[in-house]
């Protein structure tokens, strides 16, 4: 039996995914949570095989959750589930340790296939994503500027890009405001931007925030 932790902050979405998974004879949803803190706490119990992880939950960002999953004694496979198109987050998620990436417009059959594949130790990406990943490896110029950001810089960029203040970001990521300001400066430099307003526009144009 594949034991699944379902993590999504929208109760209707959680209920729908749980219903799909419950119809499979080899899958059991053992827990449902609504924020990143709860995911990290729950996976430390080492009784979960797969985490189906929404990319935009409150609390620690999905990158933090992926990092936490790698450092427990028996790490579960993590299948990232997102409303964002594959080319916006998939490569970063896979590099950070995710076992698969699936957009929410995919079919129930694909969701079940993805859960089974990552539970068995494999990777799950769509054929179109696999092709784009191969192209980006062959030609680094195809990557957007934000791909050059570190994982922490990426988290800070997404939060600032969603309109949060330096203080808001500091509280969300348990950092000092001074540290967040330093990250902000680095991010602007790497992206060739001058102001936070330009950063917000960049994040919106590249589909990097939940609206």
C-alpha positions as CSV (number, residue, x, y, z in Angstrom):
1,X,0.0,0.0,0.0
2,X,1.3,3.5,-1.0
3,X,0.9,5.8,2.0
4,X,0.2,9.4,0.8
5,X,0.4,12.7,2.6
6,X,-1.8,15.3,0.8
7,X,-0.7,18.9,1.2
8,X,-2.8,21.7,-0.2
9,X,-4.3,24.8,1.4
10,X,-7.6,24.6,-0.5
11,X,-10.0,22.2,1.1
12,X,-12.0,21.7,-2.0
13,X,-8.9,20.8,-4.0
14,X,-7.7,18.4,-1.2
15,X,-11.1,16.7,-1.1
16,X,-11.1,16.2,-4.9
17,X,-7.5,14.8,-5.0
18,X,-8.2,12.6,-2.0
19,X,-11.3,11.1,-3.7
20,X,-9.2,10.3,-6.8
21,X,-6.5,8.6,-4.7
22,X,-9.0,6.7,-2.6
23,X,-10.4,5.0,-5.6
24,X,-7.1,3.2,-6.2
25,X,-6.8,-0.1,-4.3
26,X,-3.0,0.4,-3.7
27,X,-3.1,4.0,-2.4
28,X,-4.1,5.3,1.0
29,X,-4.2,9.0,2.0
30,X,-2.9,8.8,5.6
31,X,-3.0,12.5,6.3
32,X,-4.1,15.9,4.8
33,X,-2.4,19.2,5.8
34,X,-2.9,22.8,4.7
35,X,0.5,24.5,5.3
36,X,4.2,24.0,4.9
37,X,4.9,23.7,8.7
38,X,2.4,20.8,9.0
39,X,4.1,19.0,6.1
40,X,7.5,19.2,7.7
41,X,6.1,18.1,11.1
42,X,4.2,15.2,9.6
43,X,6.9,13.7,7.4
44,X,9.3,13.4,10.3
45,X,7.2,10.5,11.5
46,X,8.6,8.4,8.6
47,X,5.3,6.7,7.9
48,X,4.7,8.4,4.5
49,X,5.8,7.0,1.1
50,X,4.7,9.9,-1.1
51,X,3.9,13.6,-0.4
52,X,1.6,15.2,-3.0
53,X,2.7,18.8,-2.4
54,X,1.0,22.0,-3.6
55,X,3.6,24.6,-4.6
56,X,1.8,27.6,-3.2
57,X,0.8,26.8,0.4
58,X,1.2,29.2,3.3
59,X,4.2,28.8,5.6
60,X,7.6,27.6,4.6
61,X,7.9,27.6,0.8
62,X,8.0,24.4,-1.2
63,X,11.8,24.6,-1.5
64,X,12.1,24.5,2.3
65,X,9.8,21.5,2.4
66,X,11.8,19.7,-0.2
67,X,15.0,20.4,1.8
68,X,13.4,19.1,5.0
69,X,12.3,16.0,3.3
70,X,15.8,15.2,2.2
71,X,17.1,15.3,5.7
72,X,14.9,12.8,7.5
73,X,15.9,9.2,8.0
74,X,13.5,7.7,5.5
75,X,12.7,10.5,3.1
76,X,9.4,10.2,1.2
77,X,9.1,10.8,-2.5
78,X,7.7,14.3,-3.2
79,X,5.3,14.9,-6.2
80,X,4.9,18.6,-6.7
81,X,1.4,19.6,-7.8
82,X,1.0,23.0,-9.2
83,X,-1.2,25.4,-11.2
84,X,1.9,26.9,-12.7
85,X,3.1,25.7,-16.1
86,X,5.9,23.2,-16.1
87,X,8.6,25.6,-17.4
88,X,8.1,28.0,-14.5
89,X,9.0,25.8,-11.5
90,X,9.6,22.2,-12.6
91,X,13.3,22.3,-13.2
92,X,14.0,24.1,-9.9
93,X,11.7,21.6,-8.0
94,X,13.4,18.6,-9.6
95,X,16.9,19.9,-8.8
96,X,15.8,20.5,-5.2
97,X,14.8,16.9,-4.8
98,X,11.3,16.5,-6.0
99,X,10.6,13.1,-7.6
100,X,8.0,14.5,-10.0
101,X,6.1,17.6,-11.2
102,X,2.5,17.6,-12.3
103,X,0.2,20.5,-13.2
104,X,-3.3,20.5,-11.8
105,X,-4.9,20.4,-15.3
106,X,-3.7,16.8,-15.8
107,X,-6.1,13.9,-15.7
108,X,-6.9,11.7,-12.6
109,X,-5.2,8.8,-14.4
110,X,-2.0,10.8,-14.8
111,X,-2.1,11.7,-11.1
112,X,-2.3,8.1,-10.1
113,X,0.4,7.1,-12.5
114,X,2.7,9.8,-11.1
115,X,2.1,8.7,-7.5
116,X,2.8,5.1,-8.3
117,X,5.9,6.0,-10.3
118,X,7.5,8.1,-7.6
119,X,6.5,5.6,-4.9
120,X,8.5,3.0,-6.8
121,X,11.6,5.2,-6.8
122,X,11.2,6.7,-10.3
123,X,10.8,10.2,-11.6
124,X,7.7,11.5,-13.2
125,X,7.6,14.3,-15.8
126,X,5.4,14.7,-18.8
127,X,6.9,14.1,-22.3
128,X,6.7,17.8,-23.1
129,X,8.6,18.7,-19.9
130,X,11.2,16.1,-20.6
131,X,11.8,17.6,-24.0
132,X,12.1,21.1,-22.6
133,X,14.5,20.0,-19.9
134,X,16.7,18.4,-22.5
135,X,16.7,21.6,-24.6
136,X,17.5,23.8,-21.6
137,X,20.5,21.5,-20.7
138,X,21.8,21.7,-24.2
139,X,21.4,25.5,-24.4
140,X,21.6,27.4,-21.1
141,X,20.5,30.6,-22.7
142,X,17.0,29.2,-22.9
143,X,16.7,29.6,-19.1
144,X,15.0,32.7,-17.7
145,X,17.0,35.0,-15.4
146,X,15.5,33.8,-12.2
147,X,16.9,30.3,-12.8
148,X,20.3,31.8,-11.8
149,X,19.0,32.6,-8.3
150,X,19.8,30.3,-5.4
151,X,16.9,28.5,-3.7
152,X,16.8,31.0,-0.9
153,X,17.0,34.0,-3.2
154,X,14.2,32.4,-5.3
155,X,12.0,32.1,-2.2
156,X,12.6,35.7,-1.2
157,X,12.0,36.9,-4.8
158,X,8.6,35.1,-4.9
159,X,7.5,36.7,-1.6
160,X,8.7,40.2,-2.5
161,X,7.2,39.7,-6.0
162,X,3.8,38.9,-4.4
163,X,3.8,42.3,-2.7
164,X,5.1,41.4,0.7
165,X,7.3,43.8,2.6
166,X,10.9,43.1,3.8
167,X,9.4,42.6,7.3
168,X,6.8,40.2,6.0
169,X,9.4,38.1,4.3
170,X,11.7,38.1,7.3
171,X,8.9,36.7,9.5
172,X,7.8,34.2,6.9
173,X,11.3,32.8,6.4
174,X,12.6,33.3,10.0
175,X,15.3,35.7,8.8
176,X,16.3,39.2,10.0
177,X,15.1,42.2,7.9
178,X,18.7,43.0,7.3
179,X,19.3,39.6,5.7
180,X,16.2,39.9,3.6
181,X,17.4,43.3,2.4
182,X,20.7,41.8,1.4
183,X,18.9,39.1,-0.5
184,X,16.8,41.8,-2.2
185,X,19.9,43.6,-3.4
186,X,21.4,40.4,-4.8
187,X,18.2,39.5,-6.6
188,X,17.8,42.9,-8.2
189,X,21.4,42.7,-9.4
190,X,21.1,39.2,-10.8
191,X,17.9,40.1,-12.6
192,X,19.1,43.5,-13.9
193,X,16.3,45.3,-12.0
194,X,16.4,48.5,-10.0
195,X,13.4,48.6,-7.7
196,X,11.0,46.3,-5.9
197,X,8.2,47.5,-8.2
198,X,10.2,46.2,-11.2
199,X,10.7,42.9,-9.3
200,X,6.9,42.6,-8.8
201,X,6.3,43.2,-12.5
202,X,9.0,40.6,-13.4
203,X,7.4,38.0,-11.1
204,X,3.9,38.6,-12.5
205,X,5.1,38.5,-16.2
206,X,6.9,35.2,-15.6
207,X,4.0,33.6,-13.7
208,X,6.0,33.1,-10.5
209,X,3.4,34.2,-8.0
210,X,-0.1,33.0,-7.1
211,X,-2.7,35.7,-7.9
